[in-house]
Amino acid sequence: MDLLKIENILFYLALAGYLVSVVLFVLLFVNKSEKWGQLGKKVLTAGFIAHTLALIVRWVNAGRIPLSNQYEFATAFAWGVSLCFLIFERKYKLLAMGTFVSPILFLIIGYAAMRDKSVRPLMPALDSKWLAVHVTLAIVSYGAFAVAAGVSAMYLARDKFTNDNFSSRNLPDKENLDLISYRVSAFGFIFLTLVMITGSIWAESAWGSYWAWDPKETWSLITWIIYAIYLHLRKSRGWSGKRAAIFSIVGFVCVIFTYIGVNTFLPSLHSYA
């Protein structure tokens, strides 16, 4: 069995695991029993392990870090969402987060599943030490923003749930959800800032200019500005609550457009990723 077949088996095991975790996290609320959430986290963790192995196998097969085309970045993006979910769920002990984040994760890896998975040589512009640094930072940043958007969705839906024993054990009050979303967004913003800096350095070495107003560069800047405004208003104006939650979700929509929308609708130097 060749490495590409092994990668595909591991990839689809991860995809199946993420799909099952979506169902289990939904059952957490339907049946109001923590056992479904615990099982959902275990299945998502198993999917994450299979996903990690798939990326490692592709790395070995390609002889380079697998971050150079739309399939590779999409599957790495999904991996970053999974990683950030597991990190922040462990930090905040918030299983219910999975009900809102796992669908985002599954949609992203589903998008990856529809891309061309063939292994191709690096384009000359990508043959740089900055590839691993720049794209890895983007994966962590985007993963954090996905988790923040999920928590913001929890905030907006919090009033829909009755204040029974299950909700009191598994759903923080709106003030804490707002704070978690803010902290995760701030974490993502730090990495997004590093993405912008390393991307500019890489662009200068590859194309002779730090900034070219390429569509992806422009939309990356728009996304950065949106999160900068969000964090500034939080600190200077005490902005919180529903407006902040909506702002967080809008920011993540811009993240998705920066990756998928620009590649689909706008000619770009970055169309390969």
C-alpha positions as a LaTeX table, in Angstrom:
\begin{tabular}{lrrr}
\hline
Residue & $x$ (\AA) & $y$ (\AA) & $z$ (\AA) \\
\hline
Met1 & 0.00 & 0.00 & 0.00 \\
Asp2 & 1.52 & 3.36 & $-1.04$ \\
Leu3 & 1.74 & 6.38 & 1.21 \\
Leu4 & $-1.03$ & 8.28 & $-0.60$ \\
Lys5 & $-3.49$ & 5.46 & 0.14 \\
Ile6 & $-2.42$ & 5.39 & 3.79 \\
Glu7 & $-2.91$ & 9.15 & 3.98 \\
Asn8 & $-6.38$ & 8.88 & 2.43 \\
Ile9 & $-7.42$ & 6.17 & 4.90 \\
Leu10 & $-6.23$ & 8.28 & 7.85 \\
Phe11 & $-7.82$ & 11.43 & 6.42 \\
Tyr12 & $-11.24$ & 9.81 & 6.01 \\
Leu13 & $-10.98$ & 8.24 & 9.46 \\
Ala14 & $-10.44$ & 11.76 & 10.80 \\
Leu15 & $-13.35$ & 13.11 & 8.75 \\
Ala16 & $-15.62$ & 10.32 & 10.02 \\
Gly17 & $-14.48$ & 10.92 & 13.59 \\
Tyr18 & $-15.25$ & 14.62 & 13.34 \\
Leu19 & $-18.70$ & 13.90 & 11.88 \\
Val20 & $-19.52$ & 11.44 & 14.67 \\
Ser21 & $-18.31$ & 14.00 & 17.23 \\
Val22 & $-20.77$ & 16.56 & 15.80 \\
Val23 & $-23.63$ & 14.10 & 16.36 \\
Leu24 & $-22.45$ & 13.26 & 19.88 \\
Phe25 & $-22.07$ & 16.90 & 20.89 \\
Val26 & $-25.59$ & 17.60 & 19.62 \\
Leu27 & $-26.83$ & 14.67 & 21.71 \\
Leu28 & $-25.18$ & 16.34 & 24.71 \\
Phe29 & $-27.92$ & 18.97 & 24.55 \\
Val30 & $-30.71$ & 16.76 & 23.22 \\
Asn31 & $-30.37$ & 14.20 & 26.03 \\
Lys32 & $-28.91$ & 16.62 & 28.59 \\
Ser33 & $-26.32$ & 14.09 & 29.68 \\
Glu34 & $-22.60$ & 14.83 & 30.02 \\
Lys35 & $-21.69$ & 11.31 & 28.88 \\
Trp36 & $-22.46$ & 12.30 & 25.27 \\
Gly37 & $-20.12$ & 15.26 & 25.51 \\
Gln38 & $-17.35$ & 13.16 & 27.04 \\
Leu39 & $-17.79$ & 10.59 & 24.27 \\
Gly40 & $-17.84$ & 13.35 & 21.66 \\
Lys41 & $-14.54$ & 14.70 & 22.96 \\
Lys42 & $-12.98$ & 11.22 & 22.90 \\
Val43 & $-14.11$ & 10.63 & 19.32 \\
Leu44 & $-12.91$ & 14.08 & 18.25 \\
Thr45 & $-9.55$ & 13.37 & 19.92 \\
Ala46 & $-9.30$ & 10.07 & 18.02 \\
Gly47 & $-10.10$ & 11.97 & 14.82 \\
Phe48 & $-7.41$ & 14.51 & 15.68 \\
Ile49 & $-4.84$ & 11.73 & 16.14 \\
Ala50 & $-5.77$ & 10.17 & 12.78 \\
His51 & $-5.64$ & 13.63 & 11.22 \\
Thr52 & $-2.19$ & 14.28 & 12.66 \\
Leu53 & $-0.93$ & 10.95 & 11.30 \\
Ala54 & $-2.40$ & 11.78 & 7.88 \\
Leu55 & $-0.46$ & 15.06 & 7.81 \\
Ile56 & 2.74 & 13.28 & 8.88 \\
Val57 & 2.32 & 10.64 & 6.16 \\
Arg58 & 1.77 & 13.35 & 3.54 \\
Trp59 & 4.86 & 15.20 & 4.82 \\
Val60 & 6.94 & 12.05 & 4.36 \\
Asn61 & 5.40 & 11.31 & 0.96 \\
Ala62 & 5.86 & 14.85 & $-0.37$ \\
Gly63 & 9.31 & 15.35 & 1.16 \\
Arg64 & 8.26 & 18.78 & 2.38 \\
Ile65 & 5.90 & 20.36 & 4.90 \\
Pro66 & 2.34 & 19.82 & 3.59 \\
Leu67 & 1.20 & 23.44 & 3.46 \\
Ser68 & 1.54 & 24.41 & $-0.20$ \\
Asn69 & $-1.86$ & 24.09 & $-1.92$ \\
Gln70 & $-5.56$ & 24.49 & $-1.20$ \\
Tyr71 & $-6.08$ & 20.90 & $-0.05$ \\
Glu72 & $-3.06$ & 20.94 & 2.25 \\
Phe73 & $-3.92$ & 24.28 & 3.81 \\
Ala74 & $-7.61$ & 23.35 & 4.21 \\
Thr75 & $-6.84$ & 20.09 & 5.99 \\
Ala76 & $-4.21$ & 21.86 & 8.11 \\
Phe77 & $-6.77$ & 24.60 & 8.87 \\
Ala78 & $-9.20$ & 21.94 & 10.12 \\
Trp79 & $-6.38$ & 20.38 & 12.15 \\
Gly80 & $-5.70$ & 23.77 & 13.73 \\
Val81 & $-9.37$ & 24.17 & 14.69 \\
Ser82 & $-9.32$ & 20.71 & 16.27 \\
Leu83 & $-6.10$ & 21.47 & 18.15 \\
Cys84 & $-7.36$ & 24.82 & 19.45 \\
Phe85 & $-10.66$ & 23.28 & 20.52 \\
Leu86 & $-8.88$ & 20.58 & 22.52 \\
Ile87 & $-6.55$ & 23.14 & 24.13 \\
Phe88 & $-9.26$ & 25.63 & 25.10 \\
Glu89 & $-11.76$ & 22.96 & 26.13 \\
Arg90 & $-9.15$ & 21.57 & 28.50 \\
Lys91 & $-8.37$ & 25.06 & 29.82 \\
Tyr92 & $-11.98$ & 26.13 & 30.40 \\
Lys93 & $-13.57$ & 22.68 & 31.04 \\
Leu94 & $-16.34$ & 23.56 & 28.59 \\
Leu95 & $-17.57$ & 20.43 & 26.79 \\
Ala96 & $-20.62$ & 22.27 & 25.45 \\
Met97 & $-18.23$ & 24.28 & 23.29 \\
Gly98 & $-17.97$ & 21.20 & 21.09 \\
Thr99 & $-21.60$ & 21.54 & 20.00 \\
Phe100 & $-20.77$ & 24.90 & 18.42 \\
Val101 & $-17.17$ & 24.34 & 17.26 \\
Ser102 & $-17.32$ & 20.77 & 15.86 \\
Pro103 & $-19.69$ & 21.74 & 12.99 \\
Ile104 & $-17.20$ & 24.44 & 11.92 \\
Leu105 & $-14.42$ & 21.86 & 12.07 \\
Phe106 & $-16.39$ & 19.34 & 10.01 \\
Leu107 & $-17.30$ & 21.90 & 7.33 \\
Ile108 & $-13.65$ & 22.91 & 6.91 \\
Ile109 & $-12.36$ & 19.35 & 6.62 \\
Gly110 & $-15.32$ & 18.63 & 4.32 \\
Tyr111 & $-14.10$ & 21.45 & 2.09 \\
Ala112 & $-10.63$ & 19.90 & 2.15 \\
Ala113 & $-12.11$ & 16.53 & 1.11 \\
Met114 & $-13.38$ & 18.14 & $-2.10$ \\
Arg115 & $-9.96$ & 19.49 & $-3.11$ \\
Asp116 & $-7.40$ & 17.79 & $-5.34$ \\
Lys117 & $-5.22$ & 15.62 & $-3.07$ \\
Ser118 & $-2.43$ & 14.88 & $-5.54$ \\
Val119 & 1.12 & 15.63 & $-4.36$ \\
Arg120 & 2.86 & 18.20 & $-6.53$ \\
Pro121 & 6.28 & 19.90 & $-6.35$ \\
Leu122 & 6.51 & 23.27 & $-4.65$ \\
Met123 & 6.01 & 26.38 & $-6.75$ \\
Pro124 & 9.23 & 28.47 & $-6.85$ \\
Ala125 & 7.65 & 31.22 & $-4.72$ \\
Leu126 & 6.81 & 28.67 & $-2.02$ \\
Asp127 & 10.27 & 27.15 & $-1.83$ \\
Ser128 & 11.23 & 29.16 & 1.23 \\
Lys129 & 11.94 & 28.66 & 4.91 \\
Trp130 & 9.12 & 31.16 & 5.55 \\
Leu131 & 6.47 & 28.72 & 4.29 \\
Ala132 & 6.39 & 26.65 & 7.47 \\
Val133 & 6.54 & 29.69 & 9.76 \\
His134 & 3.95 & 31.84 & 7.99 \\
Val135 & 1.36 & 29.14 & 7.32 \\
Thr136 & 1.72 & 27.44 & 10.72 \\
Leu137 & 1.04 & 30.77 & 12.41 \\
Ala138 & $-2.03$ & 31.20 & 10.18 \\
Ile139 & $-3.33$ & 27.74 & 11.13 \\
Val140 & $-3.09$ & 28.50 & 14.86 \\
Ser141 & $-4.62$ & 31.96 & 14.40 \\
Tyr142 & $-7.54$ & 30.73 & 12.29 \\
Gly143 & $-8.13$ & 27.82 & 14.65 \\
Ala144 & $-8.38$ & 30.18 & 17.61 \\
Phe145 & $-10.80$ & 32.46 & 15.75 \\
Ala146 & $-12.99$ & 29.43 & 14.94 \\
Val147 & $-13.18$ & 28.56 & 18.64 \\
Ala148 & $-13.91$ & 32.19 & 19.55 \\
Ala149 & $-16.73$ & 32.27 & 16.99 \\
Gly150 & $-18.15$ & 29.05 & 18.44 \\
Val151 & $-18.10$ & 30.49 & 21.95 \\
Ser152 & $-19.72$ & 33.69 & 20.66 \\
Ala153 & $-22.47$ & 31.57 & 19.11 \\
Met154 & $-22.92$ & 29.95 & 22.53 \\
Tyr155 & $-23.27$ & 33.42 & 24.04 \\
Leu156 & $-25.99$ & 34.36 & 21.56 \\
Ala157 & $-27.82$ & 31.07 & 22.17 \\
Arg158 & $-27.42$ & 31.07 & 25.95 \\
Asp159 & $-30.83$ & 32.55 & 26.67 \\
Lys160 & $-32.50$ & 29.82 & 24.60 \\
Phe161 & $-31.59$ & 27.21 & 27.21 \\
Thr162 & $-33.59$ & 26.79 & 30.39 \\
Asn163 & $-31.77$ & 27.25 & 33.68 \\
Asp164 & $-32.00$ & 23.63 & 34.80 \\
Asn165 & $-29.31$ & 21.50 & 36.45 \\
Phe166 & $-27.80$ & 20.52 & 33.12 \\
Ser167 & $-27.41$ & 24.12 & 31.96 \\
Ser168 & $-25.98$ & 25.26 & 35.28 \\
Arg169 & $-23.32$ & 22.49 & 35.10 \\
Asn170 & $-22.42$ & 22.82 & 31.42 \\
Leu171 & $-23.15$ & 26.36 & 30.31 \\
Pro172 & $-21.28$ & 29.27 & 31.92 \\
Asp173 & $-23.19$ & 32.49 & 32.37 \\
Lys174 & $-23.08$ & 35.01 & 29.54 \\
Glu175 & $-20.42$ & 37.13 & 31.26 \\
Asn176 & $-17.98$ & 34.20 & 31.35 \\
Leu177 & $-18.75$ & 33.18 & 27.77 \\
Asp178 & $-18.07$ & 36.75 & 26.69 \\
Leu179 & $-14.74$ & 36.72 & 28.54 \\
Ile180 & $-13.68$ & 33.37 & 27.06 \\
Ser181 & $-14.44$ & 34.57 & 23.53 \\
Tyr182 & $-12.42$ & 37.72 & 24.17 \\
Arg183 & $-9.40$ & 35.85 & 25.49 \\
Val184 & $-9.40$ & 33.32 & 22.65 \\
Ser185 & $-9.77$ & 36.13 & 20.09 \\
Ala186 & $-6.83$ & 37.99 & 21.67 \\
Phe187 & $-4.75$ & 34.81 & 21.42 \\
Gly188 & $-5.68$ & 34.46 & 17.74 \\
Phe189 & $-4.96$ & 38.13 & 17.07 \\
Ile190 & $-1.39$ & 37.82 & 18.35 \\
Phe191 & $-0.77$ & 35.00 & 15.90 \\
Leu192 & $-2.55$ & 36.85 & 13.07 \\
Thr193 & $-0.24$ & 39.81 & 13.63 \\
Leu194 & 2.74 & 37.47 & 13.31 \\
Val195 & 1.15 & 36.05 & 10.13 \\
Met196 & 1.08 & 39.57 & 8.63 \\
Ile197 & 4.68 & 40.29 & 9.62 \\
Thr198 & 6.14 & 37.01 & 8.36 \\
Gly199 & 4.04 & 37.24 & 5.19 \\
Ser200 & 5.47 & 40.67 & 4.42 \\
Ile201 & 9.04 & 39.46 & 4.96 \\
Trp202 & 8.38 & 36.42 & 2.76 \\
Ala203 & 6.76 & 38.58 & 0.04 \\
Glu204 & 9.79 & 40.84 & $-0.09$ \\
Ser205 & 12.14 & 37.87 & $-0.54$ \\
Ala206 & 9.87 & 36.19 & $-3.13$ \\
Trp207 & 8.49 & 39.14 & $-5.13$ \\
Gly208 & 10.70 & 42.07 & $-4.15$ \\
Ser209 & 7.96 & 43.98 & $-2.29$ \\
Tyr210 & 6.73 & 43.86 & 1.30 \\
Trp211 & 3.16 & 44.65 & 0.26 \\
Ala212 & 1.49 & 44.46 & $-3.17$ \\
Trp213 & $-2.22$ & 44.92 & $-2.32$ \\
Asp214 & $-2.89$ & 41.46 & $-3.65$ \\
Pro215 & $-6.54$ & 40.43 & $-2.85$ \\
Lys216 & $-5.45$ & 37.95 & $-0.18$ \\
Glu217 & $-3.12$ & 40.49 & 1.39 \\
Thr218 & $-5.92$ & 43.06 & 1.35 \\
Trp219 & $-8.47$ & 40.74 & 2.93 \\
Ser220 & $-5.94$ & 39.58 & 5.51 \\
Leu221 & $-5.48$ & 43.24 & 6.44 \\
Ile222 & $-9.27$ & 43.75 & 6.61 \\
Thr223 & $-9.55$ & 40.75 & 8.93 \\
Trp224 & $-6.71$ & 42.05 & 11.10 \\
Ile225 & $-8.38$ & 45.48 & 11.30 \\
Ile226 & $-11.73$ & 43.94 & 12.31 \\
Tyr227 & $-10.16$ & 42.04 & 15.20 \\
Ala228 & $-8.02$ & 45.06 & 16.12 \\
Ile229 & $-11.18$ & 47.20 & 16.36 \\
Tyr230 & $-12.89$ & 44.46 & 18.40 \\
Leu231 & $-10.03$ & 44.26 & 20.90 \\
His232 & $-9.61$ & 48.05 & 21.02 \\
Leu233 & $-13.29$ & 48.61 & 21.78 \\
Arg234 & $-13.14$ & 45.94 & 24.49 \\
Lys235 & $-10.24$ & 47.67 & 26.23 \\
Ser236 & $-11.08$ & 51.34 & 25.67 \\
Arg237 & $-14.88$ & 51.35 & 25.69 \\
Gly238 & $-15.65$ & 48.24 & 27.72 \\
Trp239 & $-17.44$ & 46.81 & 24.69 \\
Ser240 & $-18.96$ & 43.43 & 25.50 \\
Gly241 & $-22.12$ & 41.37 & 25.25 \\
Lys242 & $-24.18$ & 40.79 & 22.15 \\
Arg243 & $-22.38$ & 43.35 & 19.97 \\
Ala244 & $-19.00$ & 41.84 & 20.80 \\
Ala245 & $-20.28$ & 38.31 & 20.06 \\
Ile246 & $-21.61$ & 39.40 & 16.67 \\
Phe247 & $-18.31$ & 41.19 & 15.94 \\
Ser248 & $-16.40$ & 37.99 & 16.73 \\
Ile249 & $-18.54$ & 35.94 & 14.35 \\
Val250 & $-18.23$ & 38.57 & 11.59 \\
Gly251 & $-14.46$ & 38.44 & 12.05 \\
Phe252 & $-14.44$ & 34.69 & 11.52 \\
Val253 & $-16.62$ & 35.07 & 8.41 \\
Cys254 & $-13.88$ & 37.37 & 7.08 \\
Val255 & $-11.30$ & 34.70 & 7.94 \\
Ile256 & $-13.25$ & 32.17 & 5.86 \\
Phe257 & $-13.62$ & 34.61 & 2.97 \\
Thr258 & $-9.92$ & 35.44 & 3.11 \\
Tyr259 & $-9.14$ & 31.78 & 2.58 \\
Ile260 & $-12.00$ & 30.35 & 0.48 \\
Gly261 & $-13.66$ & 33.42 & $-1.03$ \\
Val262 & $-10.50$ & 35.05 & $-2.33$ \\
Asn263 & $-9.28$ & 31.78 & $-3.84$ \\
Thr264 & $-12.65$ & 31.18 & $-5.50$ \\
Phe265 & $-13.67$ & 34.62 & $-6.71$ \\
Leu266 & $-10.62$ & 36.89 & $-6.89$ \\
Pro267 & $-7.47$ & 36.37 & $-9.00$ \\
Ser268 & $-4.57$ & 36.37 & $-6.58$ \\
Leu269 & $-0.86$ & 35.62 & $-6.26$ \\
His270 & $-1.97$ & 33.39 & $-3.36$ \\
Ser271 & $-4.54$ & 31.34 & $-5.32$ \\
Tyr272 & $-2.55$ & 28.17 & $-4.64$ \\
Ala273 & $-3.49$ & 28.49 & $-0.93$ \\
\hline
\end{tabular}
